CSV table of C-alpha atoms and ligand atoms in Angstrom, one decimal:
chain,number,residue,atom,x,y,z
A,1,UNK,CA,130.2,176.6,220.9
A,2,UNK,CA,131.6,179.7,220.1
A,3,UNK,CA,133.0,180.1,216.6
A,4,UNK,CA,134.4,182.8,215.0
A,5,UNK,CA,135.0,184.7,211.7
A,6,UNK,CA,138.0,186.9,210.8
A,7,UNK,CA,136.3,189.5,210.0
A,8,UNK,CA,139.7,192.1,208.6
A,9,UNK,CA,139.2,191.7,205.2
A,10,UNK,CA,137.0,189.5,202.4
A,11,UNK,CA,133.3,187.7,202.8
A,12,UNK,CA,133.1,187.2,205.9
A,13,UNK,CA,130.2,188.9,206.2
A,14,UNK,CA,128.6,185.8,204.2
A,15,UNK,CA,129.9,182.9,206.7
A,16,UNK,CA,128.6,185.3,209.4
A,17,UNK,CA,125.0,184.8,207.8
A,18,UNK,CA,125.3,181.7,207.0
A,19,UNK,CA,126.3,180.4,210.2
A,20,UNK,CA,122.8,182.6,211.0
A,21,UNK,CA,121.3,180.4,209.3
A,22,UNK,CA,121.9,177.4,211.2
A,23,UNK,CA,120.9,179.4,214.6
A,24,UNK,CA,124.4,180.2,215.4
A,25,UNK,CA,125.7,183.2,216.4
A,26,UNK,CA,129.4,184.0,215.3
A,27,UNK,CA,131.7,186.5,216.1
A,28,UNK,CA,133.7,188.2,214.3
A,29,UNK,CA,137.4,188.3,214.6
A,30,UNK,CA,139.7,191.1,214.1
A,31,UNK,CA,142.5,191.5,216.8
A,32,UNK,CA,144.4,188.2,219.1
A,33,UNK,CA,142.0,189.1,222.1
A,34,UNK,CA,139.0,188.0,220.0
A,35,UNK,CA,140.0,184.5,219.7
A,36,UNK,CA,140.0,182.9,223.4
A,37,UNK,CA,137.4,180.2,224.5
A,38,UNK,CA,136.4,180.7,220.8
A,39,UNK,CA,136.1,176.9,219.3
A,40,UNK,CA,136.5,177.3,215.8
A,41,UNK,CA,137.1,179.7,213.3
A,42,UNK,CA,136.7,180.4,209.8
A,43,UNK,CA,139.0,182.1,208.0
A,44,UNK,CA,136.9,184.3,204.8
A,45,UNK,CA,137.5,184.0,201.5
A,46,UNK,CA,139.3,187.6,199.8
A,47,UNK,CA,142.7,188.5,198.7
A,48,UNK,CA,145.2,186.4,200.9
A,49,UNK,CA,148.2,188.8,200.1
A,50,UNK,CA,146.6,191.0,201.6
A,51,UNK,CA,145.1,188.7,204.8
A,52,UNK,CA,148.3,187.9,205.1
A,53,UNK,CA,149.5,191.3,206.1
A,54,UNK,CA,147.1,191.9,208.6
A,55,UNK,CA,147.0,188.7,210.1
A,56,UNK,CA,150.7,189.8,211.2
A,57,UNK,CA,150.0,193.0,211.5
A,58,UNK,CA,147.3,192.3,214.1
A,59,UNK,CA,148.8,189.5,215.6
A,60,UNK,CA,146.7,187.1,215.0
A,61,UNK,CA,149.1,184.4,213.2
A,62,UNK,CA,150.4,182.4,216.0
A,63,UNK,CA,147.1,182.6,218.0
A,64,UNK,CA,145.4,181.5,214.9
A,65,UNK,CA,148.1,178.8,214.6
A,66,UNK,CA,147.5,177.8,218.3
A,67,UNK,CA,143.9,177.3,217.9
A,68,UNK,CA,145.4,174.1,215.2
A,69,UNK,CA,146.9,173.1,217.9
A,70,UNK,CA,144.8,173.2,220.7
A,71,UNK,CA,143.2,171.1,218.0
A,72,UNK,CA,140.0,173.8,217.4
A,73,UNK,CA,138.2,173.7,214.2
A,74,UNK,CA,139.7,176.1,211.9
A,75,UNK,CA,138.4,176.0,207.7
A,76,UNK,CA,139.2,178.7,205.1
A,77,UNK,CA,138.0,179.0,201.8
A,78,UNK,CA,139.6,179.9,199.4
A,79,UNK,CA,141.7,182.4,200.2
A,80,UNK,CA,141.9,181.3,203.6
A,81,UNK,CA,142.6,178.6,202.3
A,82,UNK,CA,145.3,179.9,201.1
A,83,UNK,CA,146.2,180.4,203.9
A,84,UNK,CA,146.0,177.0,206.1
A,85,UNK,CA,148.7,175.9,203.3
A,86,UNK,CA,152.1,174.5,204.1
A,87,UNK,CA,153.4,176.0,201.5
A,88,UNK,CA,152.1,177.6,198.4
A,89,UNK,CA,153.6,178.2,194.5
A,90,UNK,CA,154.4,182.3,195.4
A,91,UNK,CA,156.2,183.9,197.9
A,92,UNK,CA,154.0,185.9,198.4
A,93,UNK,CA,151.4,185.8,200.8
A,94,UNK,CA,153.2,183.6,203.8
A,95,UNK,CA,150.9,181.0,204.6
A,96,UNK,CA,149.7,179.6,208.2
A,97,UNK,CA,151.3,176.2,207.4
A,98,UNK,CA,148.0,174.5,209.5
A,99,UNK,CA,147.6,171.8,206.7
A,100,UNK,CA,150.0,169.2,205.1
A,101,UNK,CA,148.7,170.4,201.4
A,102,UNK,CA,150.6,172.6,199.1
A,103,UNK,CA,148.3,175.4,197.1
A,104,UNK,CA,149.0,177.2,193.7
A,105,UNK,CA,147.1,181.0,193.6
A,106,UNK,CA,144.6,181.5,191.0
A,107,UNK,CA,145.2,178.9,189.2
A,108,UNK,CA,141.8,178.8,187.1
A,109,UNK,CA,143.4,181.8,185.4
A,110,UNK,CA,141.7,185.7,186.4
A,111,UNK,CA,138.2,186.9,187.5
A,112,UNK,CA,136.9,186.4,184.0
A,113,UNK,CA,137.4,182.1,184.1
A,114,UNK,CA,135.0,181.6,187.5
A,115,UNK,CA,133.0,178.9,187.1
A,116,UNK,CA,130.7,176.8,189.8
A,117,UNK,CA,130.7,173.3,189.0
A,118,UNK,CA,128.7,170.5,190.9
A,119,UNK,CA,130.7,168.1,193.2
A,120,UNK,CA,130.6,164.8,194.5
A,121,UNK,CA,130.6,164.5,198.5
A,122,UNK,CA,131.3,161.4,200.1
A,123,UNK,CA,130.2,162.5,203.3
A,124,UNK,CA,127.1,164.6,202.1
A,125,UNK,CA,124.3,162.6,200.7
A,126,UNK,CA,123.9,162.7,197.0
A,127,UNK,CA,122.6,165.4,195.5
A,128,UNK,CA,126.0,167.0,194.6
A,129,UNK,CA,127.7,170.3,195.6
A,130,UNK,CA,126.7,173.8,193.9
A,131,UNK,CA,130.7,175.2,194.1
A,132,UNK,CA,130.9,178.6,194.0
A,133,UNK,CA,134.9,179.2,192.1
A,134,UNK,CA,136.3,182.8,192.1
A,135,UNK,CA,139.9,183.3,190.8
A,136,UNK,CA,140.5,180.0,192.9
A,137,UNK,CA,142.9,178.0,194.2
A,138,UNK,CA,143.6,174.7,193.8
A,139,UNK,CA,145.2,172.3,196.0
A,140,UNK,CA,149.0,170.8,194.1
A,141,UNK,CA,149.8,168.6,196.9
A,142,UNK,CA,148.4,166.6,199.7
A,143,UNK,CA,150.1,165.3,202.6
A,144,UNK,CA,149.3,161.9,204.6
A,145,UNK,CA,147.7,162.7,207.1
A,146,UNK,CA,144.8,164.9,204.9
A,147,UNK,CA,141.8,163.3,203.3
A,148,UNK,CA,140.1,164.6,200.1
A,149,UNK,CA,137.1,165.2,200.8
A,150,UNK,CA,136.0,166.3,196.9
A,151,UNK,CA,136.9,167.2,193.4
A,152,UNK,CA,137.2,168.5,190.3
A,153,UNK,CA,135.9,166.2,187.4
A,154,UNK,CA,139.6,166.0,186.1
A,155,UNK,CA,140.5,164.9,189.3
A,156,UNK,CA,142.0,167.6,190.8
A,157,UNK,CA,141.6,167.9,194.6
A,158,UNK,CA,139.4,171.2,196.5
A,159,UNK,CA,137.8,170.7,200.2
A,160,UNK,CA,139.8,169.2,202.1
A,161,UNK,CA,140.1,167.3,205.5
A,162,UNK,CA,142.8,167.3,208.2
A,163,UNK,CA,141.4,165.7,212.1
A,164,UNK,CA,140.0,169.4,212.4
A,165,UNK,CA,141.2,171.3,210.4
A,166,UNK,CA,139.3,172.0,206.8
A,167,UNK,CA,140.3,173.7,203.0
A,168,UNK,CA,137.9,174.1,200.1
A,169,UNK,CA,139.1,176.4,197.3
A,170,UNK,CA,135.3,177.8,196.4
A,171,UNK,CA,132.6,179.9,198.7
A,172,UNK,CA,130.3,178.0,200.3
A,173,UNK,CA,129.1,180.7,202.1
A,174,UNK,CA,128.0,182.5,198.8
A,175,UNK,CA,124.8,179.5,198.4
A,176,UNK,CA,121.9,178.6,200.4
A,177,UNK,CA,123.7,175.4,200.5
A,178,UNK,CA,124.2,175.0,204.4
A,179,UNK,CA,125.7,171.6,204.2
A,180,UNK,CA,129.3,172.2,204.5
A,181,UNK,CA,129.1,175.1,206.8
A,182,UNK,CA,127.0,172.5,209.6
A,183,UNK,CA,129.2,169.4,208.8
A,184,UNK,CA,132.5,172.2,210.5
A,185,UNK,CA,129.4,172.8,213.1
A,186,UNK,CA,129.5,169.4,213.0
A,187,UNK,CA,133.5,168.8,213.5
A,188,UNK,CA,134.2,171.9,216.1
A,189,UNK,CA,130.6,170.0,218.2
A,190,UNK,CA,132.4,166.2,218.0
A,191,UNK,CA,136.6,168.1,218.9
A,192,UNK,CA,134.8,169.7,221.9
A,193,UNK,CA,134.2,165.9,222.6
A,194,UNK,CA,137.0,164.7,222.4
A,195,UNK,CA,139.6,165.8,219.4
A,196,UNK,CA,141.5,163.7,217.6
A,197,UNK,CA,138.6,162.6,215.5
B,1,LIG,N1,143.1,184.7,194.2
B,1,LIG,C1,142.4,184.8,195.8
B,1,LIG,C2,143.5,185.0,196.3
B,1,LIG,O1,145.1,184.8,195.2
B,1,LIG,C3,141.3,184.2,196.4
B,1,LIG,C4,139.8,184.7,195.9
B,1,LIG,C5,139.4,184.6,196.8
B,1,LIG,O2,139.7,184.3,197.9
B,1,LIG,N2,137.8,184.1,196.2
B,1,LIG,O3,143.8,185.3,197.9
């Protein structure tokens, strides 16, 4: 299974480290040709306005969208989730429109308002997932084919899946908990066996 991590900005090193803990050597992606042959791609957290600009500059938008259309898995964390959205509440950045979700950036305030929260995730087992939110976005609209995997105690969704596509407001790569990355790898393996599951 070949997994790529978009490595133009943000915390891609942490994703790569967590994947290697699971025995997966991933590929850093900076140019469109580096997407070739991949089964899955992670778009890390960082700054979505910068990510958006660099993705345009390096001609990465269209090939990433094609990957998603070809049932390859794509997972965006935090700023990556903003890029996955269909629409966001501001004009900048321009999202990739891969998932049928609406997203609000910086929904909890400034950097100082970052927080951690234990989340119950039905897909995993009974142990809550300790989620780290750093100047995080929140999902404000969930389309029909989108499954909510986790929500905050107030009911706002913060992890969603739509077929082969995954988005999380928080940063599993900043914890030692490998369950979300394992979930993404399992999803990728399932897609490789036959899309649309
Ligand atoms: N606030 C950032 C943005 O809007 C996201 C922060 C993050 O990825 N940790 O892009």
